[in-house]
PDB file of C-alpha atoms in Angstrom:
ATOM      1  CA  UNK A   1       5.857  12.529  19.920  1.00  0.00           C
ATOM      2  CA  UNK A   2       5.803   8.839  21.209  1.00  0.00           C
ATOM      3  CA  UNK A   3       8.598   7.660  23.593  1.00  0.00           C
ATOM      4  CA  UNK A   4      10.877   5.341  21.677  1.00  0.00           C
ATOM      5  CA  UNK A   5      13.658   2.837  23.104  1.00  0.00           C
ATOM      6  CA  UNK A   6      16.962   4.131  23.692  1.00  0.00           C
ATOM      7  CA  UNK A   7      18.392   2.633  20.536  1.00  0.00           C
ATOM      8  CA  UNK A   8      15.791   4.658  18.627  1.00  0.00           C
ATOM      9  CA  UNK A   9      17.284   7.937  19.856  1.00  0.00           C
ATOM     10  CA  UNK A  10      19.544   8.005  16.964  1.00  0.00           C
ATOM     11  CA  UNK A  11      16.969   8.356  13.971  1.00  0.00           C
ATOM     12  CA  UNK A  12      19.022   6.896  11.119  1.00  0.00           C
ATOM     13  CA  UNK A  13      19.941   3.961  13.419  1.00  0.00           C
ATOM     14  CA  UNK A  14      16.351   3.152  13.897  1.00  0.00           C
ATOM     15  CA  UNK A  15      15.430   3.656  10.502  1.00  0.00           C
ATOM     16  CA  UNK A  16      18.379   1.476   9.006  1.00  0.00           C
ATOM     17  CA  UNK A  17      17.359  -1.098  11.511  1.00  0.00           C
ATOM     18  CA  UNK A  18      14.006  -1.243  10.549  1.00  0.00           C
ATOM     19  CA  UNK A  19      15.151  -1.699   6.915  1.00  0.00           C
ATOM     20  CA  UNK A  20      13.647   0.148   3.976  1.00  0.00           C
ATOM     21  CA  UNK A  21      12.324  -2.602   1.943  1.00  0.00           C
ATOM     22  CA  UNK A  22      13.523  -4.223  -1.037  1.00  0.00           C
ATOM     23  CA  UNK A  23      12.237  -2.219  -3.844  1.00  0.00           C
ATOM     24  CA  UNK A  24      14.102   0.923  -2.231  1.00  0.00           C
ATOM     25  CA  UNK A  25      17.220  -0.909  -1.540  1.00  0.00           C
ATOM     26  CA  UNK A  26      17.052  -1.984  -5.641  1.00  0.00           C
ATOM     27  CA  UNK A  27      16.873   1.720  -6.109  1.00  0.00           C
ATOM     28  CA  UNK A  28      19.674   2.868  -4.355  1.00  0.00           C
ATOM     29  CA  UNK A  29      17.785   4.704  -1.575  1.00  0.00           C
ATOM     30  CA  UNK A  30      20.470   6.041   1.101  1.00  0.00           C
ATOM     31  CA  UNK A  31      19.734   7.706   4.270  1.00  0.00           C
ATOM     32  CA  UNK A  32      21.052  11.170   5.019  1.00  0.00           C
ATOM     33  CA  UNK A  33      19.409  12.577   8.121  1.00  0.00           C
ATOM     34  CA  UNK A  34      16.214  11.008  10.412  1.00  0.00           C
ATOM     35  CA  UNK A  35      14.892  13.080  13.051  1.00  0.00           C
ATOM     36  CA  UNK A  36      11.760  13.551  14.615  1.00  0.00           C
ATOM     37  CA  UNK A  37      11.211  16.637  12.576  1.00  0.00           C
ATOM     38  CA  UNK A  38      12.153  15.321   9.284  1.00  0.00           C
ATOM     39  CA  UNK A  39      13.677  12.609   7.291  1.00  0.00           C
ATOM     40  CA  UNK A  40      16.092  12.943   4.199  1.00  0.00           C
ATOM     41  CA  UNK A  41      17.336  10.442   1.574  1.00  0.00           C
ATOM     42  CA  UNK A  42      18.704  10.293  -1.763  1.00  0.00           C
ATOM     43  CA  UNK A  43      18.311   8.051  -4.902  1.00  0.00           C
ATOM     44  CA  UNK A  44      20.604   7.867  -7.757  1.00  0.00           C
ATOM     45  CA  UNK A  45      19.067   9.257 -11.315  1.00  0.00           C
ATOM     46  CA  UNK A  46      21.181   6.296 -12.678  1.00  0.00           C
ATOM     47  CA  UNK A  47      19.199   3.346 -13.023  1.00  0.00           C
ATOM     48  CA  UNK A  48      15.906   4.856 -11.987  1.00  0.00           C
ATOM     49  CA  UNK A  49      15.034   6.052 -15.366  1.00  0.00           C
ATOM     50  CA  UNK A  50      12.365   5.909 -18.370  1.00  0.00           C
ATOM     51  CA  UNK A  51      13.441   5.023 -21.673  1.00  0.00           C
ATOM     52  CA  UNK A  52      14.304   8.818 -22.763  1.00  0.00           C
ATOM     53  CA  UNK A  53      16.642   9.237 -19.667  1.00  0.00           C
ATOM     54  CA  UNK A  54      14.736  11.018 -17.233  1.00  0.00           C
ATOM     55  CA  UNK A  55      14.366  10.251 -13.882  1.00  0.00           C
ATOM     56  CA  UNK A  56      10.964   7.856 -13.833  1.00  0.00           C
ATOM     57  CA  UNK A  57       7.666   9.411 -11.903  1.00  0.00           C
ATOM     58  CA  UNK A  58       7.269   6.487 -10.359  1.00  0.00           C
ATOM     59  CA  UNK A  59      10.625   6.526  -8.660  1.00  0.00           C
ATOM     60  CA  UNK A  60       9.946   9.911  -7.323  1.00  0.00           C
ATOM     61  CA  UNK A  61       6.933   8.190  -5.565  1.00  0.00           C
ATOM     62  CA  UNK A  62       8.975   5.379  -4.402  1.00  0.00           C
ATOM     63  CA  UNK A  63      11.217   7.762  -2.609  1.00  0.00           C
ATOM     64  CA  UNK A  64       8.516  10.218  -1.126  1.00  0.00           C
ATOM     65  CA  UNK A  65       6.594   6.986   0.219  1.00  0.00           C
ATOM     66  CA  UNK A  66       9.399   5.298   1.477  1.00  0.00           C
ATOM     67  CA  UNK A  67      10.442   8.540   3.475  1.00  0.00           C
ATOM     68  CA  UNK A  68       6.876   9.531   4.617  1.00  0.00           C
ATOM     69  CA  UNK A  69       5.795   5.950   5.730  1.00  0.00           C
ATOM     70  CA  UNK A  70       9.086   5.671   7.547  1.00  0.00           C
ATOM     71  CA  UNK A  71       8.637   8.502   9.523  1.00  0.00           C
ATOM     72  CA  UNK A  72       5.125   7.641  10.374  1.00  0.00           C
ATOM     73  CA  UNK A  73       5.925   4.454  11.541  1.00  0.00           C
ATOM     74  CA  UNK A  74       8.742   6.568  14.018  1.00  0.00           C
ATOM     75  CA  UNK A  75       5.889   8.721  15.248  1.00  0.00           C
ATOM     76  CA  UNK A  76       3.384   5.805  15.608  1.00  0.00           C
ATOM     77  CA  UNK A  77       5.796   4.139  17.997  1.00  0.00           C
ATOM     78  CA  UNK A  78       6.311   0.522  19.242  1.00  0.00           C
ATOM     79  CA  UNK A  79       3.472  -1.697  19.071  1.00  0.00           C
ATOM     80  CA  UNK A  80       1.717   0.455  16.091  1.00  0.00           C
ATOM     81  CA  UNK A  81       1.986   0.231  12.286  1.00  0.00           C
ATOM     82  CA  UNK A  82       1.527   3.159  10.102  1.00  0.00           C
ATOM     83  CA  UNK A  83       0.266   2.115   6.709  1.00  0.00           C
ATOM     84  CA  UNK A  84      -0.466   4.287   3.637  1.00  0.00           C
ATOM     85  CA  UNK A  85      -3.803   5.063   2.636  1.00  0.00           C
ATOM     86  CA  UNK A  86      -3.348   7.786  -0.026  1.00  0.00           C
ATOM     87  CA  UNK A  87      -0.522   9.345  -1.900  1.00  0.00           C
ATOM     88  CA  UNK A  88      -0.488  12.048  -4.724  1.00  0.00           C
ATOM     89  CA  UNK A  89       2.673  13.512  -6.539  1.00  0.00           C
ATOM     90  CA  UNK A  90       3.401  16.659  -8.682  1.00  0.00           C
ATOM     91  CA  UNK A  91       5.979  16.629 -11.196  1.00  0.00           C
ATOM     92  CA  UNK A  92       7.624  19.695 -11.879  1.00  0.00           C
ATOM     93  CA  UNK A  93      11.297  19.100 -13.197  1.00  0.00           C
ATOM     94  CA  UNK A  94      12.853  16.059 -14.803  1.00  0.00           C
ATOM     95  CA  UNK A  95      16.434  14.882 -13.268  1.00  0.00           C
ATOM     96  CA  UNK A  96      18.650  13.405 -15.825  1.00  0.00           C
ATOM     97  CA  UNK A  97      21.742  12.976 -13.632  1.00  0.00           C
ATOM     98  CA  UNK A  98      23.458  12.916 -10.261  1.00  0.00           C
ATOM     99  CA  UNK A  99      20.918  11.916  -7.233  1.00  0.00           C
ATOM    100  CA  UNK A 100      17.571  13.219  -6.144  1.00  0.00           C
ATOM    101  CA  UNK A 101      17.060  14.297  -2.545  1.00  0.00           C
ATOM    102  CA  UNK A 102      13.731  13.811  -0.672  1.00  0.00           C
ATOM    103  CA  UNK A 103      13.011  16.011   2.410  1.00  0.00           C
ATOM    104  CA  UNK A 104      10.413  14.789   4.148  1.00  0.00           C
ATOM    105  CA  UNK A 105       8.465  17.071   6.941  1.00  0.00           C
ATOM    106  CA  UNK A 106       5.101  16.201   8.786  1.00  0.00           C
ATOM    107  CA  UNK A 107       2.190  18.516   7.794  1.00  0.00           C
ATOM    108  CA  UNK A 108       0.015  16.417  10.764  1.00  0.00           C
ATOM    109  CA  UNK A 109       1.062  13.827  13.449  1.00  0.00           C
ATOM    110  CA  UNK A 110      -2.052  12.814  14.970  1.00  0.00           C
ATOM    111  CA  UNK A 111      -2.820   9.519  17.173  1.00  0.00           C
ATOM    112  CA  UNK A 112      -4.658   7.514  14.194  1.00  0.00           C
ATOM    113  CA  UNK A 113      -3.465   9.899  10.834  1.00  0.00           C
ATOM    114  CA  UNK A 114      -0.268  11.271   9.304  1.00  0.00           C
ATOM    115  CA  UNK A 115       0.425  13.524   6.316  1.00  0.00           C
ATOM    116  CA  UNK A 116       3.953  14.275   5.201  1.00  0.00           C
ATOM    117  CA  UNK A 117       5.203  16.329   2.292  1.00  0.00           C
ATOM    118  CA  UNK A 118       8.194  15.163   0.715  1.00  0.00           C
ATOM    119  CA  UNK A 119      10.006  17.884  -1.707  1.00  0.00           C
ATOM    120  CA  UNK A 120      12.476  15.880  -4.163  1.00  0.00           C
ATOM    121  CA  UNK A 121      14.984  18.041  -5.551  1.00  0.00           C
ATOM    122  CA  UNK A 122      18.072  17.550  -7.919  1.00  0.00           C
ATOM    123  CA  UNK A 123      21.628  17.961  -7.254  1.00  0.00           C
ATOM    124  CA  UNK A 124      21.342  21.953  -8.398  1.00  0.00           C
ATOM    125  CA  UNK A 125      18.472  22.182  -5.389  1.00  0.00           C
ATOM    126  CA  UNK A 126      15.699  22.438  -7.992  1.00  0.00           C
ATOM    127  CA  UNK A 127      12.427  21.021  -7.132  1.00  0.00           C
ATOM    128  CA  UNK A 128      11.303  18.259  -9.240  1.00  0.00           C
ATOM    129  CA  UNK A 129       8.226  16.624  -7.327  1.00  0.00           C
ATOM    130  CA  UNK A 130       6.572  17.255  -4.404  1.00  0.00           C
ATOM    131  CA  UNK A 131       4.680  13.937  -2.797  1.00  0.00           C
ATOM    132  CA  UNK A 132       2.012  14.148  -0.342  1.00  0.00           C
ATOM    133  CA  UNK A 133       1.273  10.845   1.718  1.00  0.00           C
ATOM    134  CA  UNK A 134      -1.148   9.823   4.484  1.00  0.00           C
ATOM    135  CA  UNK A 135      -0.709   7.107   6.666  1.00  0.00           C
ATOM    136  CA  UNK A 136      -3.250   5.581   9.174  1.00  0.00           C
ATOM    137  CA  UNK A 137      -1.799   4.470  12.219  1.00  0.00           C
ATOM    138  CA  UNK A 138      -3.084   1.109  13.945  1.00  0.00           C
ATOM    139  CA  UNK A 139      -2.170  -1.153  16.843  1.00  0.00           C
ATOM    140  CA  UNK A 140      -0.352  -4.394  15.802  1.00  0.00           C
ATOM    141  CA  UNK A 141      -1.373  -7.299  17.867  1.00  0.00           C
TER     142      UNK A 141
END
């Protein structure tokens, strides 16, 4: 894991300071945990549904991409930027109320590529979606 500044020692403080982006903010993204081993956040179902009242499949992807990209950038360290190059999601259940929670764990943390899996569950702990994201790490000039 790359060295980070003392301000980054608290992962949620680092993530909050970096910002999650306007889309995730509009969708009610909320950090719960952020460590070198995993990142956890949640979103409300209300306001993020399809016309029939199910949590929108694209909202699962927003949660997954936000978690995976932030964790990849934390791993990349100062002077480097992680950018998404591939994402996929398999939805296995529909959330209709409460919140969904994403738990992001790294599958591979390399020098130039990261791969993360994000398991999104409903308030009862039932898996609703599995998202996998690959990020390319590049040097920022």
